[in-house]
């Protein structure tokens, strides 16, 4: 019942800060027992040396021209819909679904480039800090380094262009289920748009894009 109210508030008001205050109030008053975040181990990919530094102090010096950056949306990519939430460390976070995380982790089979992620979501406008996002994704066995998040989830097109300039990014791809949010041709031609969560065909297209 409470979960339904949470989802309704997010959809109705699209205000994560308001929703967070509401959730804190009902927890403090004992009306809701916090759920444990899903944290089941996944089968590790063979012969992979996973480097999850969780470093939130990346600079352009940390990236070379051969590295590949993926701007990653959350709702509709790492879960099957929009405004799906769960609890983590007493806060409301976007739900991450195991199957979709496992698919993203398949990109670790690419050895020709280092791959980093920048979160590209309306959740980036919420109370969740970059370090909290990093810890949350690590809890869900996300294999890659998250180097940053965009500054304005309501204008993804311009926010991504700003990050490309900030880090002098040469190789990149966007994974977002809402292709209509992008007007710049240089972004639209590098866009993968899953529907109801990322799938294996999307992953194969991403692999081909990165390798070629």
XYZ file of C-alpha atoms in Angstrom:
212
model
C 0.000 0.000 0.000
C 2.710 2.469 1.005
C 4.727 1.504 -2.080
C 1.746 2.437 -4.267
C 1.520 5.822 -2.539
C 5.258 6.414 -3.100
C 4.991 5.612 -6.814
C 1.888 7.790 -7.140
C 3.633 10.757 -5.517
C 6.603 10.439 -7.848
C 4.383 10.242 -10.923
C 1.963 12.939 -9.805
C 4.389 15.560 -8.551
C 7.654 14.504 -10.200
C 9.332 15.878 -7.086
C 11.857 13.557 -5.492
C 12.708 15.928 -2.654
C 9.062 16.177 -1.623
C 8.719 12.415 -1.797
C 11.851 11.917 0.315
C 10.455 14.124 3.080
C 7.208 12.181 2.971
C 9.015 8.833 3.233
C 11.195 10.012 6.107
C 8.099 11.131 8.001
C 6.297 7.805 7.734
C 9.486 5.882 8.643
C 10.082 8.092 11.694
C 6.532 7.423 12.823
C 6.876 3.674 12.432
C 4.325 3.242 9.653
C 6.696 1.603 7.231
C 9.465 -0.961 7.561
C 12.334 -0.279 5.207
C 12.960 -2.943 2.578
C 16.396 -4.466 2.176
C 17.937 -3.619 -1.171
C 18.457 -6.560 -3.463
C 22.074 -7.639 -3.136
C 22.420 -11.086 -4.630
C 25.791 -11.994 -6.099
C 25.899 -12.448 -9.837
C 28.054 -14.934 -11.683
C 31.377 -13.160 -12.311
C 32.575 -12.903 -15.870
C 35.632 -15.089 -16.436
C 39.114 -13.614 -16.042
C 37.938 -10.087 -15.265
C 39.906 -7.850 -12.959
C 37.169 -5.574 -11.678
C 38.269 -2.090 -10.699
C 35.473 -0.340 -8.819
C 37.239 2.583 -7.257
C 34.119 4.664 -6.781
C 36.264 7.706 -7.446
C 34.063 10.794 -7.576
C 36.951 13.155 -8.338
C 37.527 12.383 -12.004
C 39.085 15.035 -14.192
C 39.926 15.248 -17.866
C 43.404 13.946 -16.960
C 41.902 10.581 -15.977
C 40.563 9.930 -19.479
C 42.628 9.333 -22.579
C 41.421 9.630 -26.146
C 40.890 5.887 -26.508
C 38.575 5.561 -23.498
C 34.852 5.195 -24.076
C 32.162 7.053 -22.120
C 28.566 5.854 -21.857
C 25.859 8.282 -20.737
C 23.470 5.973 -18.928
C 19.812 6.626 -18.205
C 18.185 4.658 -15.361
C 14.369 4.502 -15.638
C 13.359 2.422 -18.649
C 16.954 1.178 -19.088
C 18.015 -0.415 -15.799
C 14.432 -1.098 -14.813
C 11.315 -1.846 -16.796
C 9.497 1.435 -16.414
C 9.597 4.903 -14.893
C 9.537 6.124 -11.291
C 10.164 2.628 -9.880
C 11.723 3.091 -6.463
C 13.321 1.209 -3.592
C 15.063 2.032 -0.322
C 18.811 2.213 0.219
C 20.539 3.706 3.251
C 17.274 5.309 4.450
C 16.732 7.094 1.135
C 14.526 6.537 -1.887
C 16.499 5.420 -4.947
C 15.548 4.385 -8.484
C 15.077 0.641 -8.689
C 17.875 -1.313 -10.381
C 16.894 -4.710 -11.762
C 19.380 -7.570 -11.709
C 18.832 -8.795 -15.270
C 19.509 -5.372 -16.768
C 22.637 -4.848 -14.629
C 23.934 -8.238 -15.787
C 23.419 -7.241 -19.418
C 25.360 -4.002 -18.968
C 28.143 -5.982 -17.279
C 28.571 -8.017 -20.476
C 30.362 -4.992 -21.914
C 33.315 -5.977 -19.729
C 34.225 -8.486 -22.428
C 35.534 -5.547 -24.479
C 39.253 -5.300 -23.801
C 40.250 -2.748 -26.431
C 38.892 0.264 -24.530
C 38.322 1.370 -20.969
C 34.638 2.090 -20.417
C 33.358 4.678 -17.946
C 29.806 5.747 -17.193
C 28.160 9.099 -16.591
C 24.660 8.898 -15.135
C 22.158 10.597 -17.404
C 18.837 10.616 -15.574
C 16.250 12.930 -14.055
C 17.302 11.273 -10.785
C 20.510 13.308 -11.081
C 18.432 16.333 -10.047
C 17.382 14.690 -6.784
C 18.951 14.683 -3.316
C 21.161 11.673 -4.233
C 24.858 12.578 -4.358
C 27.333 11.110 -6.813
C 29.073 9.134 -4.063
C 25.713 7.708 -2.932
C 24.938 6.672 -6.504
C 28.346 4.975 -6.746
C 27.794 3.032 -3.528
C 24.281 2.074 -4.597
C 25.398 0.776 -7.991
C 28.273 -1.121 -6.366
C 25.780 -2.795 -4.025
C 24.025 -4.053 -7.141
C 27.248 -5.503 -8.569
C 27.684 -2.906 -11.294
C 31.142 -3.631 -12.697
C 32.106 -0.209 -14.036
C 33.327 3.096 -12.682
C 30.720 5.843 -12.537
C 32.739 8.994 -13.093
C 30.040 11.657 -12.902
C 26.385 12.531 -13.325
C 24.792 15.176 -15.514
C 23.841 18.470 -13.929
C 20.341 18.917 -15.351
C 18.117 15.908 -15.997
C 15.435 18.137 -17.493
C 17.782 19.168 -20.315
C 19.802 16.078 -21.124
C 20.847 17.306 -24.553
C 22.707 20.381 -23.265
C 23.930 18.628 -20.105
C 25.657 15.922 -22.143
C 27.229 18.486 -24.461
C 28.607 20.248 -21.371
C 30.150 17.008 -20.067
C 31.675 16.229 -23.461
C 33.372 19.617 -23.409
C 34.321 19.416 -19.713
C 36.123 16.086 -20.052
C 37.149 16.502 -23.695
C 35.351 13.251 -24.525
C 36.106 11.806 -27.954
C 34.281 8.457 -27.849
C 30.828 8.196 -26.356
C 27.395 6.634 -26.577
C 24.036 7.475 -25.004
C 21.677 4.826 -23.630
C 18.242 6.367 -23.039
C 14.717 5.112 -23.628
C 13.528 8.623 -24.566
C 15.111 9.540 -27.885
C 12.911 12.639 -28.259
C 14.967 14.426 -25.581
C 17.892 14.919 -27.957
C 17.985 17.583 -30.633
C 21.696 17.749 -31.501
C 22.554 15.573 -34.485
C 25.928 14.642 -32.955
C 24.037 13.089 -30.037
C 21.150 11.492 -31.926
C 23.521 9.473 -34.106
C 25.115 7.978 -30.975
C 21.912 7.021 -29.198
C 20.680 3.567 -28.220
C 17.024 3.586 -27.108
C 15.859 0.472 -25.223
C 12.183 -0.096 -24.571
C 11.104 -1.383 -21.155
C 14.694 -2.089 -20.145
C 17.914 -2.827 -21.979
C 18.058 -6.106 -23.916
C 20.669 -8.364 -25.461
C 20.196 -6.856 -28.936
C 20.960 -3.415 -27.474
C 24.115 -4.814 -25.885
C 25.300 -6.308 -29.171
C 24.711 -2.973 -30.917
C 26.651 -1.183 -28.171
C 29.541 -3.639 -28.450
C 29.711 -3.147 -32.213
C 29.581 0.618 -31.794
C 32.430 0.632 -29.253
C 34.651 -1.806 -31.152
C 34.138 -0.190 -34.538
